[in-house]
Amino acid sequence: MRPLLFDSKREARLLAAFVVFSAMFFYLFTGGPQTWDELEYMNLSLNPAPQPEILNRFFHIYLQRLFFGIAETPLQGARIFWSISMALSIGLTYLNAKLLTRRSDRANGVVALLLLFASWALWQVAGVPYADFTVMALVNLGLCLYLVYIRDPQPGRWPLLVILGMLIYLAFRSKETGLVLAFLPVGLMLNDAGKIVWSHLRTRLPYVLLGVLLGVLVMVSLDGLVLGDPLYSL
């Protein structure tokens, strides 16, 4: 049986090196915030305050706040945040393309990266910490966990479903488009032949729902810690 994620240690090292190089390149050579939305989110990261009209941006704002705290300036923190988000998406795009079907291989991963880099929209807003890039990283991570699980759905891998549930909620709390992850649990009902097996849903969905609940608790904790109002998101 072919290894699930990497065909060799060399491939793993090359991908890790490429992800690190990408993060450094994006940090050094891409721009910064240039839209009102992102400046507003940066302001909220620096000066947290309830803003009901952008309720589903606050996980993105809290993540950005973390990087503001470890950088010397907010602009530097925003650049680091975007660079890491984008580099993570690059690595996960490669892995997801390899995992998408049982016939996929490294060539599929390379083609997926070429298509990603060919997107004019990516370079047009390079360096701008849009909530969309946060969602892209979270969705890519959720898809990777899902694909790893369905390739070999052993009982001991249930933590992958819990983390998937958390990502479904946290992606949604970064931007509404993150709800696309909520469609993945439907695939948990299917067997290898693509037929519905209701017992799969009964045994797997509870772990996803547990993850969603944990995601709610994460936001309640962050709201209480940062805003002083743990019930703000609810």
Coordinates of N, CA and C in Angstrom, one line a residue:
M1 N 0.8 -1.2 0.0 CA 0.0 0.0 0.0 C 0.9 1.3 0.0
R2 N 0.5 2.2 -0.8 CA 1.3 3.4 -0.9 C 1.1 4.3 0.3
P3 N 2.2 4.9 0.8 CA 2.1 5.8 2.0 C 1.0 6.8 1.8
L4 N 0.3 7.3 2.8 CA -0.8 8.1 2.7 C -0.5 9.5 2.3
L5 N 0.5 10.2 3.0 CA 0.8 11.6 2.7 C 2.0 11.8 1.8
F6 N 3.1 11.1 2.1 CA 4.3 11.3 1.3 C 4.8 9.9 0.8
D7 N 5.3 10.0 -0.4 CA 5.9 8.7 -1.0 C 7.3 8.5 -0.4
S8 N 8.0 9.5 0.1 CA 9.3 9.3 0.6 C 9.6 10.4 1.6
K9 N 10.6 10.2 2.4 CA 11.1 11.3 3.3 C 11.6 12.5 2.5
R10 N 12.2 12.2 1.4 CA 12.7 13.3 0.5 C 11.5 14.2 0.1
E11 N 10.4 13.6 -0.3 CA 9.3 14.5 -0.7 C 8.8 15.3 0.5
A12 N 8.7 14.7 1.7 CA 8.3 15.5 2.8 C 9.2 16.7 3.1
R13 N 10.5 16.4 3.0 CA 11.5 17.5 3.3 C 11.4 18.6 2.2
L14 N 11.2 18.2 1.0 CA 11.1 19.2 -0.1 C 9.9 20.0 0.1
L15 N 8.7 19.4 0.4 CA 7.5 20.2 0.6 C 7.6 21.1 1.8
A16 N 8.2 20.6 2.9 CA 8.4 21.5 4.1 C 9.3 22.7 3.8
A17 N 10.4 22.4 3.0 CA 11.3 23.5 2.6 C 10.6 24.5 1.7
F18 N 9.8 24.0 0.8 CA 9.0 24.9 -0.1 C 8.0 25.8 0.7
V19 N 7.4 25.2 1.7 CA 6.4 25.9 2.5 C 7.2 27.0 3.3
V20 N 8.3 26.7 3.9 CA 9.1 27.7 4.6 C 9.6 28.8 3.7
F21 N 10.1 28.4 2.5 CA 10.6 29.4 1.5 C 9.4 30.3 1.1
S22 N 8.2 29.7 0.9 CA 7.1 30.5 0.5 C 6.7 31.6 1.5
A23 N 6.7 31.1 2.8 CA 6.4 32.0 3.9 C 7.4 33.2 3.9
M24 N 8.7 32.9 3.8 CA 9.7 33.9 3.8 C 9.6 34.9 2.6
F25 N 9.3 34.3 1.4 CA 9.2 35.1 0.2 C 8.0 36.1 0.4
F26 N 6.9 35.5 0.8 CA 5.7 36.4 0.9 C 5.9 37.5 1.9
Y27 N 6.6 37.1 3.0 CA 6.8 38.1 4.1 C 7.7 39.3 3.6
L28 N 8.7 38.9 2.8 CA 9.8 39.9 2.4 C 9.3 40.7 1.2
F29 N 8.5 40.1 0.3 CA 8.3 40.7 -1.0 C 6.8 41.1 -1.4
T30 N 5.9 40.8 -0.5 CA 4.5 41.2 -0.7 C 4.1 42.4 0.1
G31 N 3.0 43.0 -0.3 CA 2.6 44.2 0.3 C 1.9 44.1 1.7
G32 N 1.0 45.0 2.0 CA 0.3 45.0 3.2 C -1.1 45.4 3.1
P33 N -1.8 45.7 4.2 CA -3.2 46.1 4.2 C -3.5 47.3 3.2
Q34 N -4.5 47.2 2.4 CA -4.8 48.3 1.5 C -6.3 48.5 1.3
T35 N -7.1 47.9 2.1 CA -8.6 48.1 2.0 C -9.1 48.5 3.3
W36 N -10.3 49.1 3.3 CA -11.0 49.5 4.5 C -11.3 48.4 5.4
D37 N -11.8 47.3 4.8 CA -12.1 46.1 5.7 C -11.0 45.6 6.5
E38 N -9.8 45.4 5.8 CA -8.7 44.9 6.5 C -8.1 45.9 7.6
L39 N -8.2 47.1 7.3 CA -7.7 48.1 8.3 C -8.7 48.1 9.5
E40 N -10.0 47.9 9.2 CA -10.9 47.8 10.3 C -10.7 46.6 11.2
Y41 N -10.4 45.4 10.5 CA -10.1 44.2 11.3 C -8.8 44.4 12.1
M42 N -7.8 45.1 11.5 CA -6.6 45.3 12.2 C -6.8 46.2 13.4
N43 N -7.7 47.2 13.3 CA -8.0 48.0 14.4 C -8.7 47.3 15.5
L44 N -9.6 46.3 15.1 CA -10.2 45.5 16.1 C -9.3 44.5 16.8
S45 N -8.3 44.1 16.0 CA -7.3 43.2 16.6 C -6.5 44.0 17.7
L46 N -6.2 45.2 17.4 CA -5.4 46.1 18.4 C -6.3 46.6 19.5
N47 N -7.6 47.0 19.1 CA -8.5 47.6 20.1 C -9.8 46.8 20.1
P48 N -9.8 45.6 20.7 CA -11.0 44.8 20.6 C -12.3 45.5 21.2
A49 N -13.4 45.3 20.4 CA -14.6 45.9 20.8 C -15.7 45.1 20.1
P50 N -16.9 45.0 20.7 CA -18.0 44.3 20.0 C -18.4 45.0 18.7
Q51 N -18.6 44.3 17.6 CA -19.0 44.8 16.3 C -20.0 43.8 15.7
P52 N -21.2 43.9 16.1 CA -22.2 42.9 15.6 C -22.3 42.7 14.1
E53 N -22.0 43.8 13.4 CA -22.2 43.8 11.9 C -21.1 42.9 11.3
I54 N -20.0 42.6 12.0 CA -19.0 41.7 11.4 C -18.8 40.6 12.4
L55 N -19.8 40.0 13.0 CA -19.7 39.0 14.0 C -18.9 37.8 13.5
N56 N -19.1 37.4 12.2 CA -18.5 36.3 11.6 C -17.1 36.6 11.0
R57 N -16.4 37.5 11.7 CA -15.0 37.7 11.3 C -14.1 37.6 12.6
F58 N -14.6 37.3 13.7 CA -13.9 37.5 14.9 C -12.8 36.4 15.2
F59 N -13.0 35.2 14.6 CA -11.9 34.2 14.8 C -10.7 34.7 14.0
H60 N -10.9 35.2 12.8 CA -9.9 35.8 12.0 C -9.2 37.0 12.7
I61 N -10.0 37.8 13.4 CA -9.5 38.9 14.1 C -8.7 38.5 15.3
Y62 N -9.1 37.4 16.0 CA -8.4 36.9 17.2 C -7.0 36.3 16.7
L63 N -7.1 35.6 15.6 CA -5.8 35.0 15.1 C -4.8 36.1 14.7
Q64 N -5.3 37.1 14.1 CA -4.5 38.3 13.7 C -3.9 39.0 14.9
R65 N -4.7 39.1 15.9 CA -4.3 39.7 17.2 C -3.1 38.9 17.8
L66 N -3.1 37.6 17.7 CA -2.0 36.8 18.1 C -0.7 37.2 17.5
F67 N -0.7 37.4 16.2 CA 0.5 37.7 15.5 C 0.9 39.2 15.7
F68 N -0.1 40.0 16.0 CA 0.3 41.4 16.4 C 1.1 41.3 17.7
G69 N 0.7 40.4 18.6 CA 1.3 40.3 19.9 C 2.8 39.8 19.8
I70 N 3.1 39.1 18.8 CA 4.5 38.5 18.7 C 5.4 39.3 17.8
A71 N 4.8 40.3 17.1 CA 5.6 41.1 16.1 C 5.9 42.4 16.8
E72 N 6.9 43.1 16.2 CA 7.3 44.4 16.7 C 6.3 45.5 16.4
T73 N 5.6 45.4 15.3 CA 4.6 46.4 14.9 C 3.4 45.7 14.3
P74 N 2.2 46.3 14.3 CA 1.0 45.7 13.7 C 1.2 45.3 12.3
L75 N 1.8 46.2 11.5 CA 2.0 45.9 10.1 C 2.9 44.7 9.8
Q76 N 3.9 44.6 10.7 CA 4.8 43.4 10.6 C 4.0 42.2 11.0
G77 N 3.2 42.3 12.0 CA 2.3 41.1 12.4 C 1.4 40.7 11.3
A78 N 0.8 41.7 10.6 CA -0.2 41.4 9.5 C 0.5 40.7 8.4
R79 N 1.8 41.1 8.1 CA 2.5 40.4 7.0 C 2.9 39.0 7.4
I80 N 3.3 38.8 8.7 CA 3.7 37.5 9.1 C 2.4 36.6 9.1
F81 N 1.3 37.1 9.5 CA 0.0 36.3 9.6 C -0.3 35.9 8.1
W82 N -0.3 36.8 7.2 CA -0.7 36.5 5.8 C 0.3 35.5 5.2
S83 N 1.6 35.7 5.5 CA 2.6 34.8 4.9 C 2.4 33.4 5.4
I84 N 2.2 33.2 6.7 CA 2.0 31.9 7.2 C 0.7 31.2 6.7
S85 N -0.4 32.0 6.7 CA -1.6 31.5 6.2 C -1.5 31.0 4.8
M86 N -0.8 31.8 3.9 CA -0.7 31.4 2.5 C 0.3 30.2 2.4
A87 N 1.4 30.2 3.1 CA 2.3 29.1 3.0 C 1.6 27.8 3.5
L88 N 0.8 27.9 4.5 CA 0.1 26.7 5.0 C -0.9 26.2 3.9
S89 N -1.6 27.1 3.2 CA -2.5 26.7 2.1 C -1.7 26.1 1.0
I90 N -0.5 26.6 0.7 CA 0.3 26.0 -0.4 C 0.6 24.5 -0.1
G91 N 1.1 24.3 1.1 CA 1.4 22.9 1.5 C 0.2 22.0 1.5
L92 N -0.9 22.5 2.0 CA -2.1 21.7 2.1 C -2.7 21.5 0.7
T93 N -2.6 22.5 -0.2 CA -3.1 22.3 -1.5 C -2.4 21.1 -2.2
Y94 N -1.1 21.1 -2.0 CA -0.4 19.9 -2.6 C -0.8 18.6 -2.1
L95 N -1.0 18.5 -0.7 CA -1.4 17.3 -0.1 C -2.8 16.9 -0.5
N96 N -3.7 17.9 -0.5 CA -5.1 17.6 -0.9 C -5.2 17.0 -2.3
A97 N -4.4 17.6 -3.2 CA -4.5 17.2 -4.6 C -4.0 15.7 -4.7
K98 N -3.0 15.3 -3.8 CA -2.5 14.0 -3.8 C -3.5 13.0 -3.2
L99 N -4.3 13.5 -2.3 CA -5.2 12.6 -1.5 C -6.6 12.5 -2.2
L100 N -6.9 13.4 -3.2 CA -8.2 13.6 -3.7 C -8.8 12.3 -4.2
T101 N -8.0 11.5 -4.9 CA -8.4 10.2 -5.4 C -7.3 9.2 -5.1
R102 N -7.7 7.9 -5.2 CA -6.7 6.9 -4.9 C -5.6 6.8 -6.0
R103 N -5.9 7.4 -7.2 CA -5.0 7.4 -8.3 C -4.1 8.6 -8.3
S104 N -4.4 9.6 -7.5 CA -3.6 10.9 -7.5 C -2.2 10.6 -7.0
D105 N -1.3 11.4 -7.5 CA 0.1 11.3 -7.1 C 0.8 12.7 -7.0
R106 N 2.1 12.7 -7.0 CA 2.8 14.0 -6.9 C 2.5 14.9 -8.0
A107 N 2.3 14.3 -9.2 CA 2.0 15.2 -10.4 C 0.7 16.0 -10.2
N108 N -0.3 15.4 -9.5 CA -1.5 16.1 -9.2 C -1.2 17.2 -8.3
G109 N -0.4 17.0 -7.3 CA 0.0 18.1 -6.4 C 0.7 19.2 -7.0
V110 N 1.6 18.9 -7.9 CA 2.3 20.0 -8.6 C 1.4 20.8 -9.5
V111 N 0.5 20.1 -10.2 CA -0.4 20.8 -11.1 C -1.3 21.7 -10.3
A112 N -1.8 21.2 -9.1 CA -2.6 22.0 -8.3 C -1.9 23.3 -7.8
L113 N -0.6 23.2 -7.5 CA 0.1 24.4 -7.1 C 0.3 25.3 -8.3
L114 N 0.6 24.8 -9.5 CA 0.7 25.7 -10.6 C -0.6 26.4 -10.9
L115 N -1.7 25.8 -10.7 CA -3.0 26.5 -10.9 C -3.2 27.5 -9.8
L116 N -2.8 27.2 -8.6 CA -2.9 28.2 -7.5 C -2.0 29.4 -7.8
F117 N -0.8 29.2 -8.2 CA 0.1 30.3 -8.5 C -0.3 31.1 -9.7
A118 N -1.1 30.5 -10.6 CA -1.5 31.1 -11.8 C -2.7 32.1 -11.6
S119 N -3.3 32.0 -10.4 CA -4.4 32.9 -10.1 C -4.0 34.3 -10.0
W120 N -4.6 35.2 -10.9 CA -4.2 36.6 -10.9 C -4.7 37.2 -9.6
A121 N -5.8 36.8 -9.0 CA -6.3 37.3 -7.8 C -5.4 37.2 -6.6
L122 N -4.7 36.1 -6.6 CA -3.7 35.8 -5.5 C -2.6 36.9 -5.5
W123 N -2.1 37.2 -6.6 CA -1.0 38.2 -6.7 C -1.5 39.6 -6.6
Q124 N -2.7 39.8 -7.0 CA -3.3 41.2 -7.0 C -3.4 41.7 -5.5
V125 N -3.7 40.7 -4.6 CA -3.9 41.1 -3.2 C -2.9 40.5 -2.3
A126 N -1.7 40.1 -2.9 CA -0.7 39.5 -2.1 C -0.3 40.4 -1.0
G127 N -0.2 39.8 0.2 CA 0.2 40.5 1.4 C -0.9 41.2 2.2
V128 N -2.1 41.2 1.6 CA -3.3 41.8 2.3 C -4.0 40.7 3.1
P129 N -4.0 40.8 4.5 CA -4.6 39.8 5.3 C -6.1 39.7 5.3
Y130 N -6.6 39.4 4.1 CA -8.1 39.2 4.0 C -8.5 38.0 4.9
A131 N -9.7 38.1 5.4 CA -10.3 37.0 6.1 C -10.4 35.8 5.1
D132 N -10.5 36.1 3.8 CA -10.6 35.0 2.9 C -9.4 34.0 2.9
F133 N -8.2 34.6 3.1 CA -7.0 33.8 3.2 C -7.0 32.9 4.5
T134 N -7.5 33.5 5.6 CA -7.7 32.7 6.8 C -8.6 31.5 6.5
V135 N -9.8 31.8 5.9 CA -10.7 30.7 5.6 C -10.1 29.7 4.6
M136 N -9.3 30.2 3.7 CA -8.7 29.2 2.7 C -7.8 28.3 3.5
A137 N -7.0 28.8 4.4 CA -6.1 27.9 5.2 C -6.9 26.9 6.0
L138 N -8.0 27.4 6.7 CA -8.8 26.5 7.5 C -9.5 25.5 6.7
V139 N -10.1 25.9 5.6 CA -10.8 24.9 4.7 C -9.8 23.9 4.2
N140 N -8.6 24.3 3.7 CA -7.6 23.3 3.3 C -7.3 22.3 4.3
L141 N -7.1 22.8 5.6 CA -6.8 22.0 6.7 C -7.9 21.0 7.0
G142 N -9.1 21.5 7.0 CA -10.3 20.6 7.2 C -10.4 19.6 6.1
L143 N -10.2 20.0 4.9 CA -10.3 19.0 3.8 C -9.2 17.9 3.9
C144 N -8.0 18.3 4.3 CA -6.9 17.4 4.4 C -7.2 16.4 5.5
L145 N -7.8 16.8 6.6 CA -8.1 15.9 7.7 C -9.2 14.9 7.2
Y146 N -10.2 15.4 6.5 CA -11.3 14.6 6.0 C -10.7 13.6 5.0
L147 N -9.9 14.0 4.1 CA -9.3 13.0 3.1 C -8.5 11.9 3.8
V148 N -7.7 12.4 4.8 CA -6.8 11.4 5.5 C -7.7 10.4 6.2
Y149 N -8.8 10.8 6.8 CA -9.7 9.9 7.5 C -10.4 8.9 6.6
I150 N -11.0 9.4 5.5 CA -11.8 8.5 4.6 C -10.9 7.6 3.8
R151 N -9.6 7.9 3.7 CA -8.7 7.0 3.0 C -8.4 5.7 3.9
D152 N -8.5 5.9 5.2 CA -8.3 4.8 6.1 C -9.1 5.0 7.4
P153 N -10.4 4.9 7.4 CA -11.3 5.3 8.5 C -11.2 4.3 9.7
Q154 N -10.1 4.2 10.3 CA -10.0 3.3 11.5 C -10.6 4.0 12.7
P155 N -11.1 3.2 13.7 CA -11.7 3.7 14.9 C -10.8 4.7 15.7
G156 N -9.5 4.4 15.6 CA -8.6 5.2 16.4 C -8.4 6.6 15.8
R157 N -8.9 6.8 14.7 CA -8.7 8.1 14.0 C -9.9 9.1 14.3
W158 N -10.7 8.8 15.2 CA -11.8 9.7 15.5 C -11.4 11.1 15.9
P159 N -10.2 11.4 16.5 CA -9.8 12.8 16.7 C -9.8 13.6 15.5
L160 N -9.5 13.0 14.3 CA -9.6 13.8 13.1 C -10.9 14.4 12.8
L161 N -12.0 13.7 13.2 CA -13.3 14.1 13.0 C -13.7 15.2 14.0
V162 N -13.2 15.1 15.2 CA -13.4 16.2 16.2 C -12.7 17.5 15.7
I163 N -11.5 17.4 15.3 CA -10.8 18.6 14.8 C -11.5 19.2 13.6
L164 N -12.0 18.3 12.7 CA -12.8 18.7 11.5 C -14.0 19.5 12.0
G165 N -14.7 19.1 13.0 CA -15.9 19.8 13.5 C -15.5 21.1 14.0
M166 N -14.4 21.2 14.8 CA -13.9 22.5 15.3 C -13.6 23.5 14.1
L167 N -13.0 23.0 13.1 CA -12.6 23.8 11.9 C -13.8 24.3 11.2
I168 N -14.9 23.4 11.1 CA -16.1 23.9 10.5 C -16.7 25.1 11.1
Y169 N -16.7 25.1 12.5 CA -17.2 26.3 13.2 C -16.3 27.5 13.1
L170 N -15.0 27.2 13.3 CA -14.1 28.4 13.3 C -13.9 29.0 12.0
A171 N -14.0 28.2 10.9 CA -13.9 28.7 9.6 C -15.1 29.6 9.3
F172 N -16.3 29.2 9.8 CA -17.5 30.0 9.6 C -17.4 31.3 10.4
R173 N -16.8 31.2 11.6 CA -16.6 32.4 12.4 C -15.5 33.3 11.9
S174 N -14.8 32.9 10.8 CA -13.8 33.8 10.2 C -14.5 34.5 9.0
K175 N -15.3 33.8 8.3 CA -16.1 34.4 7.2 C -17.2 33.3 6.8
E176 N -18.3 33.8 6.3 CA -19.5 32.9 6.0 C -19.1 31.9 5.0
T177 N -18.2 32.2 4.1 CA -17.8 31.2 3.1 C -17.2 29.9 3.7
G178 N -16.7 30.0 4.9 CA -16.2 28.9 5.6 C -17.2 27.7 5.8
L179 N -18.5 28.1 5.6 CA -19.5 27.0 5.8 C -19.4 25.9 4.7
V180 N -18.6 26.2 3.7 CA -18.4 25.1 2.7 C -17.9 23.8 3.3
L181 N -17.1 23.9 4.4 CA -16.6 22.8 5.1 C -17.8 21.9 5.7
A182 N -18.9 22.5 5.9 CA -20.0 21.8 6.5 C -20.6 20.7 5.6
F183 N -20.2 20.8 4.3 CA -20.7 19.7 3.4 C -19.9 18.5 3.5
L184 N -18.7 18.5 4.1 CA -17.8 17.4 4.1 C -18.4 16.2 4.9
P185 N -19.0 16.5 6.1 CA -19.6 15.3 6.8 C -20.6 14.5 6.0
V186 N -21.2 15.0 5.0 CA -22.1 14.2 4.2 C -21.3 13.0 3.6
G187 N -20.0 13.3 3.2 CA -19.2 12.2 2.7 C -18.9 11.1 3.6
L188 N -19.1 11.4 4.9 CA -18.8 10.3 5.9 C -19.8 9.2 5.9
M189 N -21.0 9.4 5.2 CA -22.0 8.4 5.1 C -21.6 7.4 4.0
L190 N -20.7 7.7 3.1 CA -20.4 6.9 1.9 C -19.4 5.8 2.2
N191 N -19.5 4.7 1.5 CA -18.4 3.7 1.6 C -17.5 3.9 0.3
D192 N -16.6 3.0 0.1 CA -15.7 3.1 -1.0 C -16.4 3.1 -2.3
A193 N -17.5 2.4 -2.4 CA -18.3 2.3 -3.7 C -19.2 3.5 -3.9
G194 N -19.2 4.5 -3.0 CA -20.0 5.7 -3.1 C -21.4 5.5 -2.7
K195 N -21.7 4.4 -2.0 CA -23.1 4.1 -1.6 C -23.3 4.6 -0.1
I196 N -24.5 5.0 0.2 CA -24.8 5.5 1.6 C -24.9 4.3 2.5
V197 N -24.1 4.5 3.6 CA -24.2 3.5 4.7 C -24.6 4.3 6.0
W198 N -25.8 4.2 6.4 CA -26.4 5.0 7.5 C -25.6 4.8 8.8
S199 N -25.1 3.6 9.0 CA -24.4 3.3 10.2 C -23.1 4.1 10.3
H200 N -22.5 4.5 9.2 CA -21.4 5.3 9.2 C -21.7 6.7 9.8
L201 N -22.8 7.2 9.4 CA -23.3 8.5 9.9 C -23.5 8.5 11.4
R202 N -24.1 7.4 11.9 CA -24.4 7.2 13.3 C -23.1 7.1 14.1
T203 N -22.1 6.5 13.6 CA -20.9 6.3 14.4 C -19.9 7.5 14.2
R204 N -20.0 8.2 13.1 CA -19.0 9.3 12.8 C -19.5 10.7 13.1
L205 N -20.7 10.9 12.8 CA -21.2 12.3 13.0 C -21.1 12.8 14.4
P206 N -21.4 12.0 15.4 CA -21.2 12.6 16.8 C -19.9 13.2 17.1
Y207 N -18.8 12.6 16.5 CA -17.5 13.2 16.7 C -17.4 14.6 16.1
V208 N -18.0 14.7 14.9 CA -18.0 16.0 14.2 C -18.7 17.0 15.1
L209 N -19.9 16.6 15.6 CA -20.7 17.5 16.4 C -20.0 17.9 17.7
L210 N -19.3 17.0 18.2 CA -18.5 17.3 19.4 C -17.4 18.3 19.1
G211 N -16.8 18.2 17.9 CA -15.8 19.2 17.5 C -16.5 20.6 17.3
V212 N -17.7 20.6 16.7 CA -18.4 21.9 16.6 C -18.6 22.5 18.0
L213 N -19.0 21.7 18.9 CA -19.2 22.2 20.3 C -17.9 22.8 20.9
L214 N -16.8 22.0 20.6 CA -15.6 22.5 21.1 C -15.2 23.8 20.5
G215 N -15.5 24.0 19.2 CA -15.3 25.2 18.5 C -16.0 26.4 19.1
V216 N -17.3 26.1 19.5 CA -18.1 27.1 20.2 C -17.4 27.5 21.5
L217 N -16.9 26.5 22.2 CA -16.3 26.8 23.5 C -15.0 27.6 23.3
V218 N -14.3 27.3 22.2 CA -13.1 28.1 21.9 C -13.5 29.6 21.7
M219 N -14.5 29.9 20.9 CA -15.0 31.3 20.7 C -15.5 31.9 22.0
V220 N -16.2 31.1 22.8 CA -16.7 31.7 24.1 C -15.5 32.1 24.9
S221 N -14.5 31.2 25.0 CA -13.3 31.5 25.8 C -12.6 32.7 25.3
L222 N -12.4 32.8 23.9 CA -11.8 34.0 23.4 C -12.6 35.3 23.6
D223 N -13.9 35.2 23.4 CA -14.7 36.4 23.6 C -14.6 36.9 25.1
G224 N -14.6 35.9 26.0 CA -14.5 36.3 27.4 C -13.1 36.9 27.7
L225 N -12.1 36.3 27.1 CA -10.7 36.7 27.4 C -10.4 38.1 26.8
V226 N -10.8 38.3 25.5 CA -10.4 39.5 24.8 C -11.5 40.6 25.0
L227 N -12.8 40.2 24.9 CA -13.8 41.2 24.9 C -14.4 41.4 26.3
G228 N -14.2 40.4 27.2 CA -14.8 40.5 28.5 C -16.2 40.1 28.5
D229 N -16.7 39.5 27.4 CA -18.1 39.1 27.3 C -18.1 37.7 26.6
P230 N -18.1 36.6 27.4 CA -18.1 35.2 26.9 C -19.3 34.9 26.0
L231 N -20.4 35.6 26.2 CA -21.6 35.3 25.5 C -21.8 36.1 24.2
Y232 N -20.8 36.9 23.9 CA -20.9 37.8 22.7 C -21.2 37.1 21.5
S233 N -20.5 36.0 21.2 CA -20.7 35.3 19.9 C -22.1 34.5 19.9
L234 N -22.6 34.3 21.0 CA -23.8 33.5 21.1 C -25.1 34.4 20.9

